[in-house]
Coordinates of C-alpha atoms in Angstrom, one line a residue:
Chain A
M1 CA 14.0 -13.4 15.1
R2 CA 15.2 -14.3 11.6
A3 CA 13.9 -12.1 8.8
N4 CA 14.7 -11.7 5.1
T5 CA 15.8 -8.2 4.4
W6 CA 16.6 -5.9 1.5
A7 CA 20.3 -5.3 1.4
G8 CA 20.7 -3.1 -1.6
R9 CA 19.9 -3.5 -5.2
N10 CA 19.9 -7.2 -6.3
K11 CA 20.7 -8.4 -2.8
V12 CA 18.6 -9.9 0.0
E13 CA 20.0 -11.2 3.2
V14 CA 18.4 -13.2 6.1
R15 CA 19.4 -11.5 9.3
D16 CA 18.7 -11.4 13.0
V17 CA 16.3 -8.5 13.8
P18 CA 14.4 -7.6 16.9
D19 CA 11.0 -9.3 17.5
P20 CA 8.0 -7.1 16.6
K21 CA 6.0 -5.4 19.4
I22 CA 2.6 -3.9 19.6
L23 CA 2.8 -0.2 18.5
N24 CA -0.9 0.7 18.0
S25 CA -3.8 -0.6 20.0
R26 CA -5.4 -2.4 17.1
D27 CA -2.2 -4.4 16.3
A28 CA -1.7 -8.1 16.5
I29 CA 1.6 -10.1 16.5
V30 CA 1.5 -13.1 14.2
R31 CA 3.9 -16.1 14.4
I32 CA 4.4 -16.9 10.7
T33 CA 3.9 -20.4 9.6
S34 CA 4.2 -19.9 5.8
T35 CA 5.2 -16.9 3.6
A36 CA 6.0 -16.5 -0.1
I37 CA 8.1 -14.6 -2.5
C38 CA 6.0 -12.4 -4.9
G39 CA 6.9 -11.2 -8.4
S40 CA 6.5 -7.7 -7.0
D41 CA 9.3 -8.4 -4.5
L42 CA 11.5 -8.7 -7.6
H43 CA 10.7 -5.1 -8.6
L44 CA 12.0 -4.1 -5.1
V45 CA 15.1 -6.2 -5.4
D46 CA 15.8 -5.0 -8.9
G47 CA 15.6 -1.4 -7.7
Y48 CA 12.6 -0.2 -9.5
V49 CA 10.6 0.9 -6.4
P50 CA 12.2 3.9 -4.7
T51 CA 12.5 4.4 -0.9
M52 CA 13.7 1.0 0.0
Q53 CA 16.3 1.0 2.8
D54 CA 19.0 -1.4 3.8
G55 CA 17.5 -3.7 6.5
D56 CA 13.9 -3.4 5.4
V57 CA 12.1 -6.7 6.2
M58 CA 10.5 -7.9 3.0
G59 CA 7.5 -10.0 2.2
H60 CA 3.7 -9.3 2.0
E61 CA 2.3 -12.8 1.5
F62 CA 2.1 -14.5 4.9
M63 CA -0.1 -16.4 7.3
G64 CA 0.3 -17.8 10.8
E65 CA -1.0 -17.9 14.3
V66 CA -1.9 -14.9 16.3
V67 CA 0.2 -14.8 19.5
E68 CA -0.7 -11.3 20.9
V69 CA -3.3 -8.7 20.2
G70 CA -3.4 -5.0 21.3
S71 CA -5.9 -3.6 23.7
G72 CA -8.1 -2.2 20.9
V73 CA -8.7 -5.7 19.3
T74 CA -11.8 -7.3 20.8
A75 CA -12.0 -11.1 21.3
D76 CA -14.9 -11.5 18.9
K77 CA -12.7 -10.1 16.1
L78 CA -9.4 -11.8 16.8
R79 CA -7.6 -13.5 19.7
A80 CA -4.4 -15.3 20.5
G81 CA -4.4 -18.8 18.9
D82 CA -6.4 -17.8 15.8
R83 CA -5.0 -19.0 12.5
V84 CA -5.0 -16.2 10.0
V85 CA -4.1 -15.2 6.5
V86 CA -3.0 -11.6 6.3
P87 CA -4.0 -9.4 3.3
F88 CA -1.1 -7.4 1.9
P89 CA -2.7 -3.9 1.9
I90 CA -3.2 -2.5 5.4
A91 CA -6.7 -1.0 5.6
C92 CA -8.4 0.9 8.5
G93 CA -11.9 -0.1 7.6
A94 CA -13.2 3.4 8.5
C95 CA -12.3 5.9 5.8
A96 CA -14.2 6.6 2.6
A97 CA -12.0 4.3 0.5
C98 CA -12.5 1.4 2.9
A99 CA -16.3 2.1 2.9
A100 CA -16.2 1.8 -0.9
E101 CA -14.2 -1.5 -0.5
L102 CA -11.1 0.2 -2.1
Y103 CA -8.9 -1.2 0.6
S104 CA -5.5 -0.7 -1.2
C105 CA -6.4 3.0 -1.4
C106 CA -7.0 3.3 2.3
E107 CA -6.6 6.9 3.4
N108 CA -5.3 6.3 6.9
T109 CA -2.7 3.5 7.0
N110 CA 0.3 5.1 5.3
P111 CA 2.4 7.1 7.7
N112 CA 4.4 8.3 4.7
A113 CA 1.3 9.5 2.8
G114 CA 3.0 12.8 2.1
I115 CA 5.7 11.1 0.0
A116 CA 3.3 8.8 -1.8
E117 CA 1.1 11.8 -2.6
K118 CA 4.0 13.6 -4.3
M119 CA 4.6 10.5 -6.5
F120 CA 1.1 9.4 -7.2
G121 CA -1.0 12.5 -6.8
H122 CA -2.9 11.0 -3.9
P123 CA -1.6 8.6 -1.2
V124 CA -2.1 4.9 -1.2
A125 CA -2.5 2.4 1.7
G126 CA 0.3 1.0 3.8
I127 CA 1.7 -2.4 2.5
F128 CA 3.8 -4.9 4.4
G129 CA 7.4 -5.0 3.4
Y130 CA 7.0 -2.9 0.3
S131 CA 9.2 0.3 0.6
H132 CA 8.8 3.4 2.7
L133 CA 6.5 4.9 0.0
T134 CA 3.9 2.5 1.2
G135 CA 4.5 3.2 4.9
G136 CA 7.7 1.5 5.9
F137 CA 6.0 -1.5 7.5
A138 CA 8.2 -4.5 8.2
G139 CA 7.2 -7.5 6.1
G140 CA 6.3 -11.1 6.5
Q141 CA 9.3 -13.0 5.3
A142 CA 10.2 -13.5 8.9
Q143 CA 9.3 -15.5 12.0
Y144 CA 6.9 -12.9 13.3
A145 CA 5.1 -9.9 12.0
R146 CA 3.2 -7.0 13.5
V147 CA -0.2 -6.6 11.8
P148 CA -1.9 -3.2 12.2
F149 CA -5.7 -3.0 12.1
A150 CA -5.8 -6.7 13.0
D151 CA -9.5 -6.4 13.6
V152 CA -10.1 -5.4 9.9
G153 CA -7.8 -7.3 7.6
P154 CA -6.8 -10.8 8.7
L155 CA -9.0 -13.7 7.6
K156 CA -9.5 -16.5 10.1
I157 CA -9.1 -20.0 8.8
E158 CA -11.3 -22.3 10.9
S159 CA -11.2 -25.4 8.7
D160 CA -8.4 -27.9 8.3
L161 CA -7.2 -26.5 4.9
T162 CA -3.4 -26.6 4.6
D163 CA -1.3 -23.5 4.6
E164 CA -0.5 -24.1 1.0
Q165 CA -4.2 -24.1 0.1
V166 CA -5.0 -20.7 1.7
L167 CA -1.7 -18.8 1.8
F168 CA -2.2 -17.1 -1.5
L169 CA -5.4 -15.5 -0.3
S170 CA -2.9 -12.9 1.0
D171 CA -2.2 -11.5 -2.4
I172 CA -1.8 -13.3 -5.7
L173 CA -5.1 -15.3 -5.8
P174 CA -7.3 -12.2 -5.1
T175 CA -5.0 -10.2 -7.4
G176 CA -5.5 -12.6 -10.3
Y177 CA -9.2 -12.8 -9.5
M178 CA -9.6 -9.1 -9.5
G179 CA -7.8 -9.0 -12.9
A180 CA -10.5 -11.3 -14.3
E181 CA -13.4 -9.6 -12.4
M182 CA -12.5 -6.2 -13.9
C183 CA -13.0 -7.8 -17.3
D184 CA -16.8 -8.2 -16.7
I185 CA -16.5 -11.6 -18.3
R186 CA -19.4 -12.9 -20.4
P187 CA -19.8 -16.5 -21.5
S188 CA -18.8 -15.8 -25.1
D189 CA -15.6 -14.0 -24.1
V190 CA -12.0 -15.0 -25.1
V191 CA -9.7 -13.7 -22.4
A192 CA -5.9 -13.4 -23.1
V193 CA -3.5 -13.1 -20.2
W194 CA 0.0 -11.7 -20.6
G195 CA 2.3 -13.3 -18.1
A196 CA 2.1 -16.9 -16.9
G197 CA 3.7 -16.3 -13.5
P198 CA 1.7 -17.0 -10.4
V199 CA -0.6 -14.0 -10.7
G200 CA -1.2 -14.7 -14.4
Q201 CA -2.0 -18.4 -13.7
F202 CA -4.6 -17.3 -11.1
A203 CA -6.0 -14.7 -13.5
M204 CA -6.5 -17.5 -16.0
D205 CA -8.1 -19.8 -13.5
S206 CA -10.4 -17.0 -12.4
A207 CA -11.4 -16.1 -15.9
R208 CA -12.4 -19.7 -16.4
V209 CA -14.3 -19.8 -13.1
L210 CA -16.1 -16.6 -14.1
G211 CA -17.3 -18.3 -17.3
A212 CA -14.9 -17.3 -20.1
A213 CA -15.3 -19.4 -23.3
K214 CA -11.5 -19.6 -23.9
V215 CA -8.5 -18.5 -21.9
I216 CA -5.1 -17.8 -23.6
A217 CA -1.7 -17.6 -21.8
I218 CA 1.1 -15.5 -23.3
D219 CA 4.7 -16.0 -22.0
K220 CA 8.1 -17.1 -23.2
E221 CA 9.0 -19.7 -20.6
P222 CA 8.0 -23.1 -21.9
Y223 CA 7.5 -24.5 -18.3
R224 CA 5.2 -21.7 -17.3
L225 CA 3.2 -22.2 -20.5
R226 CA 3.1 -25.9 -19.9
M227 CA 1.7 -25.2 -16.4
A228 CA -1.1 -23.0 -17.9
E229 CA -1.8 -25.7 -20.6
E230 CA -2.1 -28.4 -18.0
A231 CA -4.8 -26.2 -16.3
G232 CA -6.7 -26.1 -19.5
H233 CA -5.6 -22.8 -21.0
I234 CA -4.2 -22.2 -24.5
P235 CA -0.5 -21.2 -24.6
I236 CA 1.2 -18.7 -26.9
N237 CA 5.0 -18.5 -26.7
F238 CA 6.0 -15.0 -27.8
D239 CA 9.6 -16.2 -28.6
D240 CA 8.2 -18.6 -31.2
A241 CA 5.2 -16.7 -32.6
D242 CA 3.9 -13.2 -33.4
V243 CA 1.5 -12.6 -30.6
R244 CA -1.0 -10.5 -32.5
S245 CA -1.3 -12.9 -35.5
K246 CA -1.6 -15.8 -33.2
L247 CA -4.3 -14.1 -31.2
L248 CA -6.2 -13.3 -34.4
E249 CA -5.9 -16.9 -35.5
L250 CA -7.3 -18.1 -32.2
T251 CA -10.3 -15.7 -32.3
G252 CA -11.5 -15.8 -35.9
G253 CA -9.8 -12.5 -36.5
R254 CA -11.6 -10.6 -33.8
G255 CA -8.9 -10.4 -31.2
P256 CA -9.5 -11.3 -27.5
D257 CA -12.5 -9.6 -26.0
K258 CA -10.7 -9.1 -22.7
C259 CA -7.0 -8.7 -22.1
I260 CA -5.2 -9.0 -18.7
D261 CA -1.7 -7.5 -18.2
A262 CA -0.2 -9.7 -15.4
V263 CA 3.4 -8.6 -16.2
G264 CA 3.9 -4.9 -15.3
L265 CA 6.9 -2.7 -15.4
E266 CA 9.7 -5.2 -16.2
A267 CA 8.3 -6.8 -19.3
T268 CA 10.6 -8.5 -21.8
H269 CA 10.0 -8.2 -25.5
G270 CA 10.5 -10.4 -28.5
S271 CA 11.6 -7.5 -30.6
A272 CA 15.1 -6.6 -29.7
H273 CA 15.1 -3.0 -30.8
I274 CA 11.9 -2.1 -28.8
A275 CA 13.2 -4.0 -25.8
A276 CA 16.5 -2.0 -26.0
Y277 CA 14.7 1.3 -26.4
D278 CA 12.8 0.8 -23.1
R279 CA 15.6 -0.9 -21.3
V280 CA 17.9 2.1 -22.0
K281 CA 15.3 4.7 -21.0
Q282 CA 14.6 2.7 -17.8
A283 CA 18.3 2.5 -17.0
V284 CA 18.8 6.2 -17.2
R285 CA 15.5 6.7 -15.4
S286 CA 13.9 8.8 -18.1
E287 CA 11.2 6.1 -18.1
T288 CA 10.5 3.9 -15.2
E289 CA 8.6 1.2 -16.9
R290 CA 9.1 -1.3 -19.7
P291 CA 5.5 -1.6 -20.7
H292 CA 5.5 -4.0 -23.7
A293 CA 2.8 -6.3 -22.3
L294 CA 0.5 -3.4 -21.8
R295 CA 1.1 -1.9 -25.2
Q296 CA 0.5 -5.3 -26.9
A297 CA -2.6 -5.9 -24.8
I298 CA -4.1 -2.6 -25.9
L299 CA -3.2 -3.2 -29.6
S300 CA -4.5 -6.8 -29.5
C301 CA -7.8 -6.2 -27.7
R302 CA -11.0 -6.4 -29.7
S303 CA -12.7 -3.0 -30.2
G304 CA -14.9 -2.2 -27.2
G305 CA -13.0 -4.6 -25.1
V306 CA -11.5 -4.3 -21.6
V307 CA -7.8 -4.2 -20.8
S308 CA -7.3 -5.1 -17.2
V309 CA -4.0 -4.3 -15.6
I310 CA -2.8 -6.1 -12.4
G311 CA 0.9 -6.1 -13.2
V312 CA 2.6 -3.5 -11.1
Y313 CA 3.5 -0.1 -12.4
G314 CA 5.3 2.5 -10.3
G315 CA 6.0 5.6 -12.3
L316 CA 5.9 6.9 -15.9
L317 CA 5.9 5.1 -19.2
D318 CA 6.6 6.0 -22.8
K319 CA 4.8 5.3 -26.0
F320 CA 1.4 4.6 -24.5
P321 CA -0.9 3.6 -27.5
A322 CA -3.5 6.3 -26.7
G323 CA -4.8 6.2 -30.3
A324 CA -5.8 2.5 -30.2
W325 CA -7.2 3.0 -26.7
M326 CA -9.4 6.0 -27.6
N327 CA -10.4 5.2 -31.2
R328 CA -11.4 1.6 -30.5
S329 CA -13.4 2.3 -27.4
L330 CA -11.3 0.3 -25.1
T331 CA -11.8 0.4 -21.4
L332 CA -8.6 0.4 -19.2
R333 CA -9.2 -0.9 -15.6
T334 CA -6.6 -1.4 -12.9
G335 CA -5.7 -1.3 -9.3
Q336 CA -3.6 -2.8 -6.5
C337 CA -5.8 -5.6 -5.4
H338 CA -8.4 -4.8 -2.7
V339 CA -7.6 -8.1 -1.1
Q340 CA -10.0 -7.8 1.8
R341 CA -12.9 -7.7 -0.6
Y342 CA -12.1 -11.1 -2.1
M343 CA -10.7 -13.2 0.7
K344 CA -13.9 -14.7 2.0
P345 CA -15.6 -15.5 -1.4
L346 CA -12.3 -17.0 -2.6
L347 CA -11.8 -19.1 0.5
E348 CA -15.3 -20.5 -0.2
R349 CA -14.3 -21.3 -3.8
I350 CA -11.2 -23.1 -2.5
E351 CA -13.4 -25.0 0.0
R352 CA -15.7 -26.0 -2.9
G353 CA -12.8 -27.2 -4.9
E354 CA -13.3 -24.6 -7.7
I355 CA -9.8 -23.2 -7.5
D356 CA -6.7 -25.2 -6.6
S357 CA -4.1 -22.6 -5.6
T358 CA -1.5 -25.2 -4.7
R359 CA -0.9 -26.0 -8.4
I360 CA 1.6 -23.2 -8.8
I361 CA 4.0 -24.1 -5.9
T362 CA 7.2 -25.4 -7.3
H363 CA 9.6 -24.8 -4.4
T364 CA 9.3 -24.9 -0.6
L365 CA 12.4 -23.7 1.3
P366 CA 13.3 -22.8 4.8
L367 CA 13.3 -19.0 5.5
D368 CA 17.0 -19.1 5.9
E369 CA 17.3 -20.0 2.2
A370 CA 15.3 -16.9 1.0
E371 CA 18.3 -15.7 -1.0
R372 CA 18.4 -18.9 -3.0
G373 CA 14.6 -18.7 -3.4
F374 CA 14.9 -15.2 -4.9
D375 CA 17.7 -16.3 -7.3
L376 CA 15.6 -19.3 -8.5
F377 CA 12.5 -17.2 -8.9
K378 CA 14.2 -14.2 -10.5
N379 CA 16.3 -16.2 -13.0
K380 CA 13.5 -18.8 -13.6
Q381 CA 15.8 -21.6 -12.8
D382 CA 14.8 -25.1 -12.0
N383 CA 11.3 -24.4 -13.5
C384 CA 10.6 -22.0 -10.6
E385 CA 7.1 -20.7 -10.5
K386 CA 6.4 -20.0 -6.9
V387 CA 8.5 -20.2 -3.8
V388 CA 7.0 -20.8 -0.3
L389 CA 9.2 -20.1 2.7
K390 CA 8.9 -21.8 6.0
P391 CA 10.2 -19.7 9.0
Chain B
M1 CA 3.1 33.6 6.8
D2 CA -0.3 32.4 5.7
L3 CA -1.1 28.6 5.5
T4 CA -4.2 26.8 4.4
A5 CA -5.0 23.1 4.2
T6 CA -8.1 21.0 3.9
T7 CA -9.1 17.4 4.5
T8 CA -12.3 15.3 4.5
V9 CA -13.2 13.3 7.6
R10 CA -15.8 10.5 7.5
K11 CA -17.7 11.8 10.6
S12 CA -20.4 14.3 11.1
A13 CA -19.6 18.1 11.3
S14 CA -20.7 18.1 15.0
Q15 CA -18.4 15.2 15.8
V16 CA -15.4 16.7 14.0
Y17 CA -16.1 20.2 15.5
A18 CA -16.4 18.7 19.0
F19 CA -13.0 17.0 18.7
W20 CA -11.3 20.2 17.6
R21 CA -13.0 22.3 20.2
E22 CA -11.5 20.1 22.9
L23 CA -8.3 22.0 22.4
E24 CA -6.3 19.5 24.5
N25 CA -6.7 17.1 21.5
L26 CA -4.7 19.3 19.2
P27 CA -1.2 18.1 20.2
T28 CA -2.2 14.5 19.4
F29 CA -2.0 15.3 15.7
M30 CA -0.3 18.7 15.3
A31 CA 3.5 18.1 15.0
H32 CA 4.7 21.3 16.6
L33 CA 2.4 21.3 19.6
E34 CA 3.5 19.8 22.9
Q35 CA 0.5 20.8 25.0
V36 CA -2.6 22.9 24.9
R37 CA -4.5 23.5 28.2
A38 CA -7.8 25.2 28.5
T39 CA -7.6 28.1 31.0
G40 CA -11.2 29.3 30.7
D41 CA -14.2 28.8 28.5
R42 CA -12.6 30.7 25.6
T43 CA -9.0 31.0 26.7
S44 CA -6.1 28.5 26.6
H45 CA -2.4 28.1 27.1
W46 CA -0.3 26.6 24.3
V47 CA 3.2 25.1 24.4
A48 CA 5.2 24.4 21.3
S49 CA 7.8 21.6 21.0
A50 CA 11.6 21.7 20.7
P51 CA 12.1 23.0 17.1
F52 CA 10.6 26.4 18.1
G53 CA 13.1 26.6 21.0
K54 CA 12.7 25.4 24.5
D55 CA 10.2 27.6 26.1
V56 CA 7.9 28.8 23.5
A57 CA 4.5 29.2 25.0
W58 CA 1.6 31.6 24.6
D59 CA -2.0 32.3 25.6
A60 CA -4.8 32.2 23.1
E61 CA -8.4 33.1 23.0
I62 CA -11.3 32.0 20.9
T63 CA -12.6 35.0 19.0
D64 CA -15.3 33.6 16.9
E65 CA -17.3 30.4 17.3
V66 CA -20.3 28.9 15.7
P67 CA -20.8 25.4 17.2
G68 CA -20.6 22.6 14.6
E69 CA -19.5 25.1 11.9
R70 CA -16.5 27.3 12.8
I71 CA -13.8 28.1 15.4
G72 CA -11.6 31.2 15.2
W73 CA -8.7 32.0 17.6
R74 CA -5.7 34.2 18.1
S75 CA -2.8 34.5 20.4
T76 CA -3.0 37.1 23.1
G77 CA -0.5 39.1 25.2
D78 CA 3.1 39.3 24.0
A79 CA 3.4 35.9 22.2
D80 CA 6.8 35.3 20.8
V81 CA 5.2 34.2 17.5
P82 CA 1.9 36.0 17.3
N83 CA -0.6 33.8 15.5
A84 CA -4.2 33.3 14.6
G85 CA -6.3 30.7 12.9
T86 CA -9.7 29.6 11.8
V87 CA -11.1 26.1 11.1
S88 CA -14.4 25.5 9.3
F89 CA -16.5 22.3 9.2
V90 CA -18.6 21.9 6.1
P91 CA -20.8 18.9 5.4
A92 CA -19.5 17.0 2.4
P93 CA -21.7 16.1 -0.6
D94 CA -21.7 12.4 0.4
G95 CA -24.0 13.2 3.3
V96 CA -21.7 11.4 5.7
S97 CA -18.4 13.2 5.8
T98 CA -17.2 16.7 6.8
E99 CA -14.8 18.9 4.9
V100 CA -12.3 20.6 7.2
Y101 CA -10.8 23.9 6.1
V102 CA -7.9 25.3 8.2
A103 CA -6.3 28.8 7.8
L104 CA -3.3 29.8 10.0
V105 CA -1.5 33.1 10.1
Y106 CA 2.0 33.4 11.8
D107 CA 3.6 36.7 12.4
I108 CA 7.2 35.5 12.2
P109 CA 9.6 37.8 14.1
G110 CA 13.1 38.7 13.2
G111 CA 16.2 37.4 15.1
S112 CA 17.2 33.9 16.0
L113 CA 13.6 32.8 17.0
G114 CA 12.3 33.9 13.6
K115 CA 15.1 31.9 11.9
A116 CA 14.3 28.9 14.0
V117 CA 10.7 29.1 13.1
A118 CA 11.5 29.5 9.4
K119 CA 13.9 26.6 9.5
Y120 CA 11.3 24.5 11.2
F121 CA 8.7 25.1 8.5
G122 CA 11.4 24.5 5.9
E123 CA 10.8 24.9 2.2
E124 CA 7.4 23.4 2.3
P125 CA 5.4 24.8 5.2
H126 CA 2.2 23.6 3.6
Q127 CA 3.3 20.0 3.8
Q128 CA 3.6 20.4 7.6
L129 CA -0.1 21.4 7.9
D130 CA -1.2 18.8 5.4
D131 CA 0.5 16.1 7.5
D132 CA -1.2 17.6 10.6
L133 CA -4.6 17.2 9.0
R134 CA -3.8 13.7 7.8
R135 CA -3.1 12.7 11.4
F136 CA -6.3 14.6 12.5
K137 CA -8.3 12.4 10.1
Q138 CA -6.5 9.2 11.3
V139 CA -7.3 10.0 15.0
L140 CA -10.9 10.8 14.3
E141 CA -11.5 7.9 11.9
T142 CA -9.4 5.1 13.5
G143 CA -8.8 6.3 17.0
E144 CA -5.0 7.0 16.9
V145 CA -2.1 8.1 14.8
V146 CA -0.9 5.1 12.7
R147 CA 2.7 3.9 13.3
S148 CA 5.0 1.8 11.2
D149 CA 8.4 0.4 11.8
G150 CA 10.0 2.9 9.5
A151 CA 7.9 5.8 11.1
P152 CA 7.2 4.6 14.6
W153 CA 6.8 7.9 16.3
G154 CA 3.5 9.1 14.8
K155 CA 3.5 12.8 14.3
R156 CA 7.3 13.0 14.1
A157 CA 7.4 10.8 11.0
R158 CA 8.3 13.5 8.5
K159 CA 11.4 14.7 10.4
E160 CA 12.7 11.1 10.2
F161 CA 13.4 10.9 6.5
P162 CA 15.4 8.9 5.5
Q163 CA 13.7 6.7 8.1
R164 CA 14.9 3.9 10.2
P165 CA 14.7 0.6 8.3
A166 CA 11.3 -1.1 8.2
Q167 CA 12.2 -3.7 10.8
P168 CA 10.9 -4.1 14.3
L169 CA 12.3 -1.7 17.0
S170 CA 14.8 -3.0 19.6
D171 CA 13.9 -2.7 23.3
A172 CA 16.4 0.1 23.6
E173 CA 14.8 2.1 20.8
L174 CA 11.3 1.6 22.3
T175 CA 12.6 2.7 25.7
K176 CA 14.2 5.8 24.3
G177 CA 11.0 6.5 22.4
A178 CA 10.7 9.5 20.1
E179 CA 13.9 11.1 21.4
A180 CA 16.0 8.1 20.1

C-alpha cells in the first residue's frame, strides 16, 4: 500500500510499504477513506519529538471502512463493512485510567512504556503514527491501518454524514472541545484562545457552544484570524497589537476569565529578543519548548481564572511564570485529549448542527501529495488551515 | 542480585493470584522465560531463553503459599543460577485492584555463564522486571501482550531498540517471527 512516512527531519515521503495485518486478537484493519495532517505532525517533522525513525508511517487522524477484525472482536462491537472514525489515543478500556475515562493515559497500550516512563515519569497511551515513545504504531496517512483494541475506540458512523463532517472526531474537534470544557465555562466568561489553527478554531467554537459570553482569537496570520472572525469570534493580531493591553481593553480591564493555549511548544513571539532566547535554547536542546503562548496566557488570565493547555508540550520549558500562577490563584489544566470520552456527544452536536467542523478545511489532496500538503500547512501558504488527504 | 518491582492490576487479589499460581502462564509475560512446566503440586521445571545460554533449565519448588495472598519459591538441586522469589498480592485502596509486589534473588555464578547473565540484565536489571510486570498487567487486564509495528514481538520489545520502523510487517518478517 501507499503510506506517508517520516524520512528524517523536515522530510516526509510517500512510499510503498507492506499492508497491515492483524497482530493482536482485538485488532481491526481499516481501509482509510479520509485522513488529515495535524499540527502535532509538524512537531514530529520539525524534529521536536524524539524516537521517530526513518520509515515510520505518520498520521493519527483517520477514518474509513473496517475490512477485517481479529478473533477477539465480537460482531456486536465491530464487523467488516462498518464505517468508523478512529480516535488517536489507543486505549484498552480495562485499566484504571480507562475506567476513569483518561484514555490518553491508558496503562496498557504502549509497548514502549518503559521509555515513556523515563521521559514523563509515568507512561502514556499508544498513539498512531506518533513516535516510538508512544508505542511505535504505524499511522493513518495510508491506504490501510491496523487499529488495536478495535472493540474499544472506533466510533461507528451510521448516518449519511460526509467524511469531512466527522473525520475530525478523531482528534482536533474533541481536543478543542476538551480545551474549552476544562475551562468550566460560565455564561459571563470571556474566553481567549491562543492559536487560530484547526484546534484553536474548534476550541473557540466549543467555548461558544458551552455558553461563553465572548470568545477572543489570538494569532498573527490574517487569514486564520479572518476565519475565526467569520465564525463570530473577536480577533487579535499579535503582530499589530500588544496582546495584554488589547485583552484588557476587550474585558473592561479584568483580563479573560479563561485562557486556552492551542499553540504548544513551537510558539512564535512578537518580541524578537524573547523569541531568540527560546529559539536558541531550543536549538541547543537546553530547553525543548518555546512557550510564549503559555506564558502570555498565564500573565493575561484574570485572577482565579483557568489556563487550559491543549497545545502539545514534550519536555522541559524555561521561565515558567510560577509567581503569576501561584499568587493570582490560577488553575492550570491540561492533557492529551481523551478522545473516546467526547466522540459520541460531539457526533450528536454535529448531527444537531451545533458545530460545523468542515469550516476549517482549506485543502483536499490525494495521499500521494502528502509532502506538498505538509509544505502548505507548515509554511502557511495558500491560506492553508487544514489539509485532508484522500488515499 | 536482589530485584524488586511492583504494579497494580485492576482485578481482585484472588484472580491475580490464580493467574500467577498457574506457573505455565509466567513465560507469557516474563521476557527471559521460555517455558515453565508443573511437575507436581508444588514442584515445577523452568527453562530460560537464549540470552542465558542454550540449555539453562532448573527445577523449583513452592516453599511458602497463602492462597490469594502470597507465593514463595526457590530453585532446587544444582541449578546453574540458583534463584528464589516471592510475590505478594495486596488489595489496593480503590477496592477493585490488587497491588503486586515481586522480589527476586539470583545467586549469579562466576565464569562465562555469570557473565552472560550479567550482560543479559545489563545496566538496568530493574527495568527488565518492571517490563515483565507491565506485560503481566496487560495480559490480566486486556487478555494479551500488546504489539505495535515498531515492537511487534511482545515481550522481546525492549531488546529491539532502536526498533524497526512503525510500518506494517512484510510477510517475510511475519513468517520469521521473533527470530527475524
